[in-house]
Amino acid sequence: MTVGLAVSRRVSKKATVRNLLKRRAREIFRKNLDNIKEGHALFFIFLKPAAALSFQELEKEIFGELARFKLLK
């Protein structure tokens, strides 16, 4: 499975904030890879409110979107 992540400078002008968001998202996908259907390429574009989310909140939002598109096993 391929996962792409995009965090614009509009989310935060600080690279540390943008990188933290990408690291959190990568870890969420890494630890839950078995729960996501194979054969899809995913691309997530993060918006400004995502920068204020905790790890657990971000995980809930990502899984909500995956469920919405029926990509969970």
PDB file of N, CA and C in Angstrom:
ATOM      1  N   MET A   1       0.839  -1.167   0.000  1.00  0.00           N
ATOM      2  CA  MET A   1       0.000   0.000   0.000  1.00  0.00           C
ATOM      3  C   MET A   1       0.889   1.237   0.000  1.00  0.00           C
ATOM      4  N   THR A   2       0.449   2.216  -0.726  1.00  0.00           N
ATOM      5  CA  THR A   2       1.164   3.478  -0.799  1.00  0.00           C
ATOM      6  C   THR A   2       0.342   4.559  -0.108  1.00  0.00           C
ATOM      7  N   VAL A   3       1.004   5.313   0.761  1.00  0.00           N
ATOM      8  CA  VAL A   3       0.337   6.401   1.469  1.00  0.00           C
ATOM      9  C   VAL A   3       1.136   7.674   1.231  1.00  0.00           C
ATOM     10  N   GLY A   4       0.461   8.691   0.738  1.00  0.00           N
ATOM     11  CA  GLY A   4       1.079   9.997   0.545  1.00  0.00           C
ATOM     12  C   GLY A   4       0.509  10.981   1.553  1.00  0.00           C
ATOM     13  N   LEU A   5       1.367  11.842   2.066  1.00  0.00           N
ATOM     14  CA  LEU A   5       0.957  12.830   3.050  1.00  0.00           C
ATOM     15  C   LEU A   5       1.403  14.212   2.581  1.00  0.00           C
ATOM     16  N   ALA A   6       0.499  15.176   2.640  1.00  0.00           N
ATOM     17  CA  ALA A   6       0.838  16.543   2.258  1.00  0.00           C
ATOM     18  C   ALA A   6       0.395  17.488   3.362  1.00  0.00           C
ATOM     19  N   VAL A   7       1.346  18.305   3.804  1.00  0.00           N
ATOM     20  CA  VAL A   7       1.061  19.316   4.822  1.00  0.00           C
ATOM     21  C   VAL A   7       1.593  20.640   4.292  1.00  0.00           C
ATOM     22  N   SER A   8       0.694  21.522   3.951  1.00  0.00           N
ATOM     23  CA  SER A   8       1.046  22.799   3.349  1.00  0.00           C
ATOM     24  C   SER A   8       1.587  23.781   4.393  1.00  0.00           C
ATOM     25  N   ARG A   9       2.266  24.799   3.909  1.00  0.00           N
ATOM     26  CA  ARG A   9       2.705  25.875   4.803  1.00  0.00           C
ATOM     27  C   ARG A   9       1.521  26.648   5.355  1.00  0.00           C
ATOM     28  N   ARG A  10       0.369  26.499   4.746  1.00  0.00           N
ATOM     29  CA  ARG A  10      -0.832  27.147   5.270  1.00  0.00           C
ATOM     30  C   ARG A  10      -1.254  26.542   6.604  1.00  0.00           C
ATOM     31  N   VAL A  11      -0.897  25.273   6.824  1.00  0.00           N
ATOM     32  CA  VAL A  11      -1.202  24.623   8.096  1.00  0.00           C
ATOM     33  C   VAL A  11      -0.410  25.295   9.204  1.00  0.00           C
ATOM     34  N   SER A  12       0.881  25.474   8.972  1.00  0.00           N
ATOM     35  CA  SER A  12       1.745  26.157   9.929  1.00  0.00           C
ATOM     36  C   SER A  12       2.997  26.622   9.190  1.00  0.00           C
ATOM     37  N   LYS A  13       3.450  27.791   9.524  1.00  0.00           N
ATOM     38  CA  LYS A  13       4.678  28.287   8.912  1.00  0.00           C
ATOM     39  C   LYS A  13       5.911  27.582   9.484  1.00  0.00           C
ATOM     40  N   LYS A  14       5.746  26.948  10.645  1.00  0.00           N
ATOM     41  CA  LYS A  14       6.855  26.252  11.297  1.00  0.00           C
ATOM     42  C   LYS A  14       6.985  24.828  10.753  1.00  0.00           C
ATOM     43  N   ALA A  15       8.173  24.517  10.256  1.00  0.00           N
ATOM     44  CA  ALA A  15       8.426  23.178   9.717  1.00  0.00           C
ATOM     45  C   ALA A  15       8.300  22.118  10.802  1.00  0.00           C
ATOM     46  N   THR A  16       8.623  22.464  12.041  1.00  0.00           N
ATOM     47  CA  THR A  16       8.531  21.479  13.120  1.00  0.00           C
ATOM     48  C   THR A  16       7.093  21.017  13.330  1.00  0.00           C
ATOM     49  N   VAL A  17       6.141  21.906  13.199  1.00  0.00           N
ATOM     50  CA  VAL A  17       4.723  21.557  13.352  1.00  0.00           C
ATOM     51  C   VAL A  17       4.289  20.681  12.184  1.00  0.00           C
ATOM     52  N   ARG A  18       4.677  21.042  10.977  1.00  0.00           N
ATOM     53  CA  ARG A  18       4.307  20.251   9.798  1.00  0.00           C
ATOM     54  C   ARG A  18       4.942  18.865   9.859  1.00  0.00           C
ATOM     55  N   ASN A  19       6.187  18.793  10.276  1.00  0.00           N
ATOM     56  CA  ASN A  19       6.870  17.501  10.371  1.00  0.00           C
ATOM     57  C   ASN A  19       6.263  16.627  11.465  1.00  0.00           C
ATOM     58  N   LEU A  20       5.871  17.219  12.573  1.00  0.00           N
ATOM     59  CA  LEU A  20       5.232  16.468  13.650  1.00  0.00           C
ATOM     60  C   LEU A  20       3.938  15.826  13.156  1.00  0.00           C
ATOM     61  N   LEU A  21       3.165  16.574  12.403  1.00  0.00           N
ATOM     62  CA  LEU A  21       1.913  16.065  11.859  1.00  0.00           C
ATOM     63  C   LEU A  21       2.170  14.882  10.916  1.00  0.00           C
ATOM     64  N   LYS A  22       3.184  15.002  10.069  1.00  0.00           N
ATOM     65  CA  LYS A  22       3.516  13.899   9.154  1.00  0.00           C
ATOM     66  C   LYS A  22       4.047  12.686   9.911  1.00  0.00           C
ATOM     67  N   ARG A  23       4.869  12.900  10.934  1.00  0.00           N
ATOM     68  CA  ARG A  23       5.388  11.780  11.730  1.00  0.00           C
ATOM     69  C   ARG A  23       4.263  11.049  12.443  1.00  0.00           C
ATOM     70  N   ARG A  24       3.331  11.791  12.998  1.00  0.00           N
ATOM     71  CA  ARG A  24       2.191  11.171  13.679  1.00  0.00           C
ATOM     72  C   ARG A  24       1.373  10.343  12.695  1.00  0.00           C
ATOM     73  N   ALA A  25       1.088  10.891  11.533  1.00  0.00           N
ATOM     74  CA  ALA A  25       0.293  10.182  10.532  1.00  0.00           C
ATOM     75  C   ALA A  25       1.012   8.916  10.055  1.00  0.00           C
ATOM     76  N   ARG A  26       2.325   9.004   9.827  1.00  0.00           N
ATOM     77  CA  ARG A  26       3.085   7.819   9.410  1.00  0.00           C
ATOM     78  C   ARG A  26       3.030   6.730  10.466  1.00  0.00           C
ATOM     79  N   GLU A  27       3.131   7.108  11.726  1.00  0.00           N
ATOM     80  CA  GLU A  27       3.071   6.127  12.816  1.00  0.00           C
ATOM     81  C   GLU A  27       1.684   5.494  12.897  1.00  0.00           C
ATOM     82  N   ILE A  28       0.646   6.273  12.690  1.00  0.00           N
ATOM     83  CA  ILE A  28      -0.722   5.737  12.698  1.00  0.00           C
ATOM     84  C   ILE A  28      -0.867   4.686  11.601  1.00  0.00           C
ATOM     85  N   PHE A  29      -0.385   4.969  10.403  1.00  0.00           N
ATOM     86  CA  PHE A  29      -0.475   4.002   9.320  1.00  0.00           C
ATOM     87  C   PHE A  29       0.414   2.793   9.583  1.00  0.00           C
ATOM     88  N   ARG A  30       1.608   3.007  10.135  1.00  0.00           N
ATOM     89  CA  ARG A  30       2.523   1.896  10.390  1.00  0.00           C
ATOM     90  C   ARG A  30       1.927   0.898  11.371  1.00  0.00           C
ATOM     91  N   LYS A  31       1.361   1.390  12.461  1.00  0.00           N
ATOM     92  CA  LYS A  31       0.878   0.464  13.488  1.00  0.00           C
ATOM     93  C   LYS A  31      -0.485  -0.145  13.152  1.00  0.00           C
ATOM     94  N   ASN A  32      -1.202   0.410  12.179  1.00  0.00           N
ATOM     95  CA  ASN A  32      -2.524  -0.098  11.813  1.00  0.00           C
ATOM     96  C   ASN A  32      -2.581  -0.636  10.390  1.00  0.00           C
ATOM     97  N   LEU A  33      -1.451  -0.966   9.830  1.00  0.00           N
ATOM     98  CA  LEU A  33      -1.392  -1.424   8.451  1.00  0.00           C
ATOM     99  C   LEU A  33      -2.247  -2.661   8.215  1.00  0.00           C
ATOM    100  N   ASP A  34      -2.342  -3.542   9.213  1.00  0.00           N
ATOM    101  CA  ASP A  34      -3.121  -4.768   9.073  1.00  0.00           C
ATOM    102  C   ASP A  34      -4.617  -4.504   8.999  1.00  0.00           C
ATOM    103  N   ASN A  35      -5.080  -3.351   9.455  1.00  0.00           N
ATOM    104  CA  ASN A  35      -6.507  -3.037   9.482  1.00  0.00           C
ATOM    105  C   ASN A  35      -6.989  -2.324   8.218  1.00  0.00           C
ATOM    106  N   ILE A  36      -6.082  -2.037   7.293  1.00  0.00           N
ATOM    107  CA  ILE A  36      -6.428  -1.280   6.082  1.00  0.00           C
ATOM    108  C   ILE A  36      -6.375  -2.219   4.885  1.00  0.00           C
ATOM    109  N   LYS A  37      -7.382  -2.153   4.019  1.00  0.00           N
ATOM    110  CA  LYS A  37      -7.440  -3.013   2.838  1.00  0.00           C
ATOM    111  C   LYS A  37      -6.262  -2.737   1.919  1.00  0.00           C
ATOM    112  N   GLU A  38      -5.784  -3.803   1.294  1.00  0.00           N
ATOM    113  CA  GLU A  38      -4.675  -3.707   0.350  1.00  0.00           C
ATOM    114  C   GLU A  38      -5.187  -3.278  -1.023  1.00  0.00           C
ATOM    115  N   GLY A  39      -4.265  -2.872  -1.876  1.00  0.00           N
ATOM    116  CA  GLY A  39      -4.594  -2.574  -3.255  1.00  0.00           C
ATOM    117  C   GLY A  39      -5.064  -1.154  -3.514  1.00  0.00           C
ATOM    118  N   HIS A  40      -4.819  -0.256  -2.576  1.00  0.00           N
ATOM    119  CA  HIS A  40      -5.228   1.130  -2.753  1.00  0.00           C
ATOM    120  C   HIS A  40      -4.039   2.056  -2.504  1.00  0.00           C
ATOM    121  N   ALA A  41      -4.018   3.126  -3.217  1.00  0.00           N
ATOM    122  CA  ALA A  41      -3.047   4.185  -2.961  1.00  0.00           C
ATOM    123  C   ALA A  41      -3.797   5.301  -2.252  1.00  0.00           C
ATOM    124  N   LEU A  42      -3.290   5.722  -1.104  1.00  0.00           N
ATOM    125  CA  LEU A  42      -3.954   6.742  -0.300  1.00  0.00           C
ATOM    126  C   LEU A  42      -3.136   8.024  -0.320  1.00  0.00           C
ATOM    127  N   PHE A  43      -3.832   9.145  -0.351  1.00  0.00           N
ATOM    128  CA  PHE A  43      -3.164  10.437  -0.287  1.00  0.00           C
ATOM    129  C   PHE A  43      -3.965  11.342   0.631  1.00  0.00           C
ATOM    130  N   PHE A  44      -3.343  11.783   1.704  1.00  0.00           N
ATOM    131  CA  PHE A  44      -3.999  12.640   2.681  1.00  0.00           C
ATOM    132  C   PHE A  44      -3.432  14.046   2.612  1.00  0.00           C
ATOM    133  N   ILE A  45      -4.303  15.022   2.513  1.00  0.00           N
ATOM    134  CA  ILE A  45      -3.931  16.427   2.541  1.00  0.00           C
ATOM    135  C   ILE A  45      -4.459  16.980   3.862  1.00  0.00           C
ATOM    136  N   PHE A  46      -3.563  17.438   4.702  1.00  0.00           N
ATOM    137  CA  PHE A  46      -3.954  17.927   6.020  1.00  0.00           C
ATOM    138  C   PHE A  46      -4.267  19.419   5.968  1.00  0.00           C
ATOM    139  N   LEU A  47      -5.336  19.789   6.630  1.00  0.00           N
ATOM    140  CA  LEU A  47      -5.753  21.185   6.708  1.00  0.00           C
ATOM    141  C   LEU A  47      -5.352  21.773   8.058  1.00  0.00           C
ATOM    142  N   LYS A  48      -5.495  23.068   8.195  1.00  0.00           N
ATOM    143  CA  LYS A  48      -5.024  23.794   9.365  1.00  0.00           C
ATOM    144  C   LYS A  48      -5.512  23.221  10.707  1.00  0.00           C
ATOM    145  N   PRO A  49      -6.780  22.827  10.855  1.00  0.00           N
ATOM    146  CA  PRO A  49      -7.221  22.303  12.159  1.00  0.00           C
ATOM    147  C   PRO A  49      -6.478  21.032  12.601  1.00  0.00           C
ATOM    148  N   ALA A  50      -5.896  20.306  11.665  1.00  0.00           N
ATOM    149  CA  ALA A  50      -5.186  19.070  12.011  1.00  0.00           C
ATOM    150  C   ALA A  50      -3.970  19.334  12.889  1.00  0.00           C
ATOM    151  N   ALA A  51      -3.384  20.508  12.802  1.00  0.00           N
ATOM    152  CA  ALA A  51      -2.183  20.826  13.576  1.00  0.00           C
ATOM    153  C   ALA A  51      -2.479  20.875  15.076  1.00  0.00           C
ATOM    154  N   ALA A  52      -3.722  21.128  15.448  1.00  0.00           N
ATOM    155  CA  ALA A  52      -4.087  21.240  16.867  1.00  0.00           C
ATOM    156  C   ALA A  52      -4.529  19.910  17.469  1.00  0.00           C
ATOM    157  N   LEU A  53      -4.609  18.850  16.667  1.00  0.00           N
ATOM    158  CA  LEU A  53      -5.095  17.567  17.157  1.00  0.00           C
ATOM    159  C   LEU A  53      -4.011  16.794  17.885  1.00  0.00           C
ATOM    160  N   SER A  54      -4.422  16.046  18.906  1.00  0.00           N
ATOM    161  CA  SER A  54      -3.499  15.135  19.577  1.00  0.00           C
ATOM    162  C   SER A  54      -3.347  13.887  18.713  1.00  0.00           C
ATOM    163  N   PHE A  55      -2.436  13.009  19.111  1.00  0.00           N
ATOM    164  CA  PHE A  55      -2.213  11.771  18.365  1.00  0.00           C
ATOM    165  C   PHE A  55      -3.498  10.953  18.272  1.00  0.00           C
ATOM    166  N   GLN A  56      -4.190  10.792  19.400  1.00  0.00           N
ATOM    167  CA  GLN A  56      -5.413   9.996  19.440  1.00  0.00           C
ATOM    168  C   GLN A  56      -6.520  10.632  18.591  1.00  0.00           C
ATOM    169  N   GLU A  57      -6.634  11.938  18.626  1.00  0.00           N
ATOM    170  CA  GLU A  57      -7.649  12.629  17.828  1.00  0.00           C
ATOM    171  C   GLU A  57      -7.342  12.493  16.335  1.00  0.00           C
ATOM    172  N   LEU A  58      -6.074  12.607  15.974  1.00  0.00           N
ATOM    173  CA  LEU A  58      -5.671  12.462  14.578  1.00  0.00           C
ATOM    174  C   LEU A  58      -5.953  11.048  14.093  1.00  0.00           C
ATOM    175  N   GLU A  59      -5.653  10.075  14.933  1.00  0.00           N
ATOM    176  CA  GLU A  59      -5.915   8.676  14.591  1.00  0.00           C
ATOM    177  C   GLU A  59      -7.410   8.450  14.365  1.00  0.00           C
ATOM    178  N   LYS A  60      -8.235   9.027  15.219  1.00  0.00           N
ATOM    179  CA  LYS A  60      -9.686   8.901  15.083  1.00  0.00           C
ATOM    180  C   LYS A  60     -10.162   9.526  13.767  1.00  0.00           C
ATOM    181  N   GLU A  61      -9.635  10.682  13.424  1.00  0.00           N
ATOM    182  CA  GLU A  61     -10.017  11.356  12.176  1.00  0.00           C
ATOM    183  C   GLU A  61      -9.591  10.547  10.945  1.00  0.00           C
ATOM    184  N   ILE A  62      -8.365  10.019  10.968  1.00  0.00           N
ATOM    185  CA  ILE A  62      -7.881   9.230   9.833  1.00  0.00           C
ATOM    186  C   ILE A  62      -8.725   7.978   9.669  1.00  0.00           C
ATOM    187  N   PHE A  63      -9.017   7.285  10.776  1.00  0.00           N
ATOM    188  CA  PHE A  63      -9.834   6.083  10.685  1.00  0.00           C
ATOM    189  C   PHE A  63     -11.263   6.400  10.279  1.00  0.00           C
ATOM    190  N   GLY A  64     -11.756   7.567  10.648  1.00  0.00           N
ATOM    191  CA  GLY A  64     -13.081   7.984  10.207  1.00  0.00           C
ATOM    192  C   GLY A  64     -13.140   8.132   8.696  1.00  0.00           C
ATOM    193  N   GLU A  65     -12.105   8.711   8.120  1.00  0.00           N
ATOM    194  CA  GLU A  65     -12.054   8.869   6.665  1.00  0.00           C
ATOM    195  C   GLU A  65     -11.870   7.520   5.964  1.00  0.00           C
ATOM    196  N   LEU A  66     -11.049   6.647   6.527  1.00  0.00           N
ATOM    197  CA  LEU A  66     -10.872   5.329   5.931  1.00  0.00           C
ATOM    198  C   LEU A  66     -12.181   4.544   5.975  1.00  0.00           C
ATOM    199  N   ALA A  67     -12.919   4.652   7.069  1.00  0.00           N
ATOM    200  CA  ALA A  67     -14.212   3.971   7.185  1.00  0.00           C
ATOM    201  C   ALA A  67     -15.221   4.561   6.206  1.00  0.00           C
ATOM    202  N   ARG A  68     -15.180   5.856   6.042  1.00  0.00           N
ATOM    203  CA  ARG A  68     -16.094   6.536   5.119  1.00  0.00           C
ATOM    204  C   ARG A  68     -15.945   6.011   3.688  1.00  0.00           C
ATOM    205  N   PHE A  69     -14.721   5.686   3.305  1.00  0.00           N
ATOM    206  CA  PHE A  69     -14.463   5.180   1.966  1.00  0.00           C
ATOM    207  C   PHE A  69     -14.348   3.643   1.935  1.00  0.00           C
ATOM    208  N   LYS A  70     -14.749   3.001   3.042  1.00  0.00           N
ATOM    209  CA  LYS A  70     -14.793   1.536   3.158  1.00  0.00           C
ATOM    210  C   LYS A  70     -13.437   0.899   2.862  1.00  0.00           C
ATOM    211  N   LEU A  71     -12.387   1.448   3.474  1.00  0.00           N
ATOM    212  CA  LEU A  71     -11.041   0.930   3.266  1.00  0.00           C
ATOM    213  C   LEU A  71     -10.517   0.169   4.474  1.00  0.00           C
ATOM    214  N   LEU A  72     -11.373  -0.066   5.464  1.00  0.00           N
ATOM    215  CA  LEU A  72     -10.970  -0.833   6.638  1.00  0.00           C
ATOM    216  C   LEU A  72     -11.414  -2.279   6.485  1.00  0.00           C
ATOM    217  N   LYS A  73     -10.613  -3.202   7.008  1.00  0.00           N
ATOM    218  CA  LYS A  73     -10.959  -4.634   6.950  1.00  0.00           C
ATOM    219  C   LYS A  73     -12.019  -4.941   7.973  1.00  0.00           C
TER     220      LYS A  73
END
